[in-house]
Coordinates of C-alpha atoms in Angstrom, one line a residue:
X21 CA -5.5 0.6 17.7
X22 CA -8.9 0.0 16.3
X23 CA -9.9 0.1 12.6
X24 CA -11.7 3.4 13.2
X25 CA -8.6 4.9 14.9
X26 CA -6.4 3.7 12.1
X27 CA -8.8 5.1 9.5
X28 CA -9.1 8.5 11.2
X29 CA -5.3 8.8 11.6
X30 CA -4.4 7.7 8.1
X31 CA -6.9 10.1 6.6
X32 CA -5.3 13.0 8.4
X33 CA -2.9 12.9 5.4
X34 CA -4.9 14.9 2.8
X35 CA -3.3 13.0 -0.1
X36 CA -4.7 9.7 1.2
X37 CA -8.2 11.2 1.4
X38 CA -7.9 12.8 -2.1
X39 CA -6.7 9.6 -3.7
X40 CA -9.4 7.5 -2.1
X41 CA -12.0 10.0 -3.2
X42 CA -10.7 10.0 -6.7
X43 CA -10.7 6.2 -6.8
X44 CA -14.4 6.3 -5.8
X45 CA -15.2 8.8 -8.5
X46 CA -13.3 6.8 -11.1
X47 CA -15.1 3.6 -10.1
X48 CA -12.1 1.4 -10.8
X49 CA -12.9 -2.3 -10.0
X50 CA -11.9 -3.4 -6.6
X51 CA -9.8 -0.3 -6.0
X52 CA -7.9 0.3 -2.8
X53 CA -5.3 2.7 -1.5
X54 CA -2.8 0.4 0.2
X55 CA 0.4 -0.1 2.3
X56 CA 3.1 2.4 3.3
X57 CA 1.3 5.7 2.6
X58 CA -1.3 4.7 5.1
X59 CA 0.9 3.2 7.8
X60 CA 3.6 5.9 7.4
X61 CA 0.9 8.6 7.8
X62 CA 0.0 6.9 11.1
X63 CA 3.6 6.7 12.1
X64 CA 4.0 10.4 11.3
X65 CA 1.1 11.3 13.5
X66 CA 2.5 9.1 16.3
X67 CA 5.9 10.6 16.1
X68 CA 4.7 14.2 15.4
X69 CA 6.3 14.5 12.0
X70 CA 4.8 16.2 8.9
X71 CA 2.0 13.9 7.6
X72 CA 3.9 13.2 4.3
X73 CA 7.3 12.6 5.9
X74 CA 9.1 9.7 4.3
X75 CA 6.3 8.7 2.0
X76 CA 7.9 7.8 -1.3
X77 CA 4.7 7.0 -3.1
X78 CA 1.0 6.2 -2.8
X79 CA 0.1 2.7 -3.9
X80 CA -3.2 2.0 -5.6
X81 CA -4.4 -1.5 -6.3
X82 CA -7.3 -2.4 -8.5
X83 CA -8.4 -5.6 -10.1
X84 CA -9.4 -5.7 -13.8
X85 CA -9.7 -8.8 -16.0
X86 CA -8.1 -6.8 -18.8
X87 CA -4.5 -7.8 -18.1
X88 CA -3.0 -5.9 -21.0
X89 CA -0.2 -3.4 -20.4
X90 CA -2.1 -0.9 -22.5
X91 CA -5.2 -1.0 -20.2
X92 CA -3.1 -0.6 -17.1
X93 CA -1.1 2.2 -18.6
X94 CA -4.3 4.1 -19.5
X95 CA -5.4 3.8 -15.9
X96 CA -2.0 5.0 -14.7
X97 CA -2.0 8.0 -17.0
X98 CA -5.6 8.9 -16.1
X99 CA -5.0 8.8 -12.3
X100 CA -1.7 10.6 -12.7
X101 CA -3.5 13.4 -14.5
X102 CA -6.4 13.5 -12.1
X103 CA -4.1 13.5 -9.0
X104 CA -1.2 15.6 -10.4
X105 CA -2.2 18.5 -8.2
X106 CA -1.1 16.5 -5.1
X107 CA 2.5 16.6 -6.2
X108 CA 2.8 13.0 -5.0
X109 CA 4.0 9.8 -6.8
X110 CA 1.1 7.5 -7.4
X111 CA 1.9 3.8 -8.1
X112 CA -1.0 2.2 -9.7
X113 CA -1.1 -1.6 -10.3
X114 CA -3.7 -3.9 -11.7
X115 CA -3.5 -6.9 -9.4
X116 CA -4.8 -9.2 -12.1
X117 CA -1.6 -8.8 -14.0
X118 CA 1.1 -8.7 -11.3
X119 CA 2.0 -12.3 -11.8
X120 CA 3.0 -11.5 -15.4
X121 CA 5.9 -9.2 -14.5
X122 CA 6.8 -9.7 -10.8
X123 CA 9.0 -12.8 -11.1
X124 CA 11.2 -11.1 -13.7
X125 CA 11.5 -7.9 -11.8
X126 CA 12.0 -9.3 -8.3
X127 CA 13.4 -12.8 -9.0
X128 CA 10.8 -14.7 -7.0
X129 CA 7.6 -16.5 -8.0
X130 CA 4.2 -14.7 -7.7
X131 CA 1.1 -16.8 -8.2
X132 CA -1.9 -15.2 -9.9
X133 CA -4.3 -13.3 -7.7
X134 CA -8.1 -13.3 -7.6
X135 CA -8.7 -9.9 -6.1
X136 CA -6.9 -6.8 -4.9
X137 CA -6.8 -7.9 -1.2
X138 CA -4.8 -10.9 -2.3
X139 CA -2.1 -8.5 -3.3
X140 CA -2.3 -6.8 0.1
X141 CA -1.9 -10.2 1.7
X142 CA 1.4 -10.6 -0.2
X143 CA 3.3 -7.6 1.1
X144 CA 6.8 -8.3 2.4
X145 CA 5.9 -7.0 5.9
X146 CA 2.8 -7.5 8.0
X147 CA 2.5 -4.0 9.2
X148 CA 1.7 -2.7 5.7
X149 CA -1.0 -5.3 5.0
X150 CA -3.7 -2.6 5.0
X151 CA -6.0 -1.0 2.5
X152 CA -8.8 1.6 2.5
X153 CA -11.5 2.3 0.0
X154 CA -14.8 4.2 -0.1
X155 CA -18.0 2.3 0.4
X156 CA -21.7 3.0 0.6
X157 CA -21.4 3.4 4.4
X158 CA -18.2 5.4 4.4
X159 CA -15.0 3.4 4.2
X160 CA -13.9 -0.2 4.0
X161 CA -10.7 -1.0 5.9
X162 CA -8.9 -4.2 5.1
X163 CA -6.2 -5.3 7.6
X164 CA -5.8 -9.1 7.9
X165 CA -3.2 -8.7 10.6
X166 CA -4.9 -6.0 12.5
X167 CA -3.3 -2.8 13.7
X168 CA -1.1 -3.8 16.7
X169 CA 2.1 -3.7 14.7
X170 CA 1.2 -0.3 13.1
X171 CA 0.5 1.2 16.5
X172 CA 3.6 -0.3 18.1
X173 CA 5.7 0.7 15.1
X174 CA 6.8 -2.9 14.5
X175 CA 8.0 -4.2 11.1
X176 CA 7.6 -7.9 10.8
X177 CA 8.4 -10.2 7.8
X178 CA 5.4 -11.7 6.0
X179 CA 6.5 -15.1 4.7
X180 CA 4.5 -15.4 1.5
X181 CA 5.2 -17.2 -1.8
X182 CA 6.9 -14.0 -3.1
X183 CA 8.9 -13.3 0.1
X184 CA 12.5 -12.1 -0.4
X185 CA 14.7 -11.6 2.6
X186 CA 16.9 -9.1 0.7
X187 CA 13.9 -7.0 -0.5
X188 CA 12.5 -7.0 3.1
X189 CA 15.8 -5.9 4.6
X190 CA 16.2 -3.1 2.0
X191 CA 12.7 -1.8 2.7
X192 CA 13.1 -2.1 6.5
X193 CA 16.5 -0.3 6.4
X194 CA 14.9 2.6 4.5
X195 CA 12.1 2.8 7.0
X196 CA 14.4 2.6 10.0
X197 CA 16.4 5.6 8.6
X198 CA 13.2 7.6 8.3
X199 CA 11.5 6.5 11.5
X200 CA 14.2 5.4 14.0
X201 CA 11.5 4.6 16.5
X202 CA 10.4 1.5 14.6
X203 CA 11.4 -2.0 15.7
X204 CA 12.4 -4.2 12.8
X205 CA 12.0 -8.0 13.3
X206 CA 14.8 -9.6 11.5
X207 CA 14.3 -12.5 9.1
X208 CA 15.2 -15.9 10.8

């Protein structure tokens, strides 16, 4: 699967397109639609399921030097209001502040990031290390591991500083129940 094929397929889900367009209008710094909502849209096309099958939320990353909860909450409320018509859960996170709350919530360290794509690099599985945003020429697609695992429906652990075998197993189990076609690579 090429970047163009991935982009075209992921954007068949109208919620993905609407969120990306709103992020562009809102002009949040370093804003990306990321992870499962993109990959799972592709899986749904590949398996001929409804485009939103199994998508629990749509993850938005941005990077703002204001790391206050109040600033992030204002962005969350604004995007929730702007995208409420979609009827989809939107998870918005300022990647500049993830290191402030992640260790307490997940019980593993999380070094500070320098941009949103650093957060994409830290996902628990390699297949969801993807992001899409609007650009002057159309779209930017970020996928440091490429698209082979997405196309082959393979879930593979991503051993990062914040990796948790238990969290990975829980996520993979949920996905396997929704997409039995996937192959889950177990943690060694």
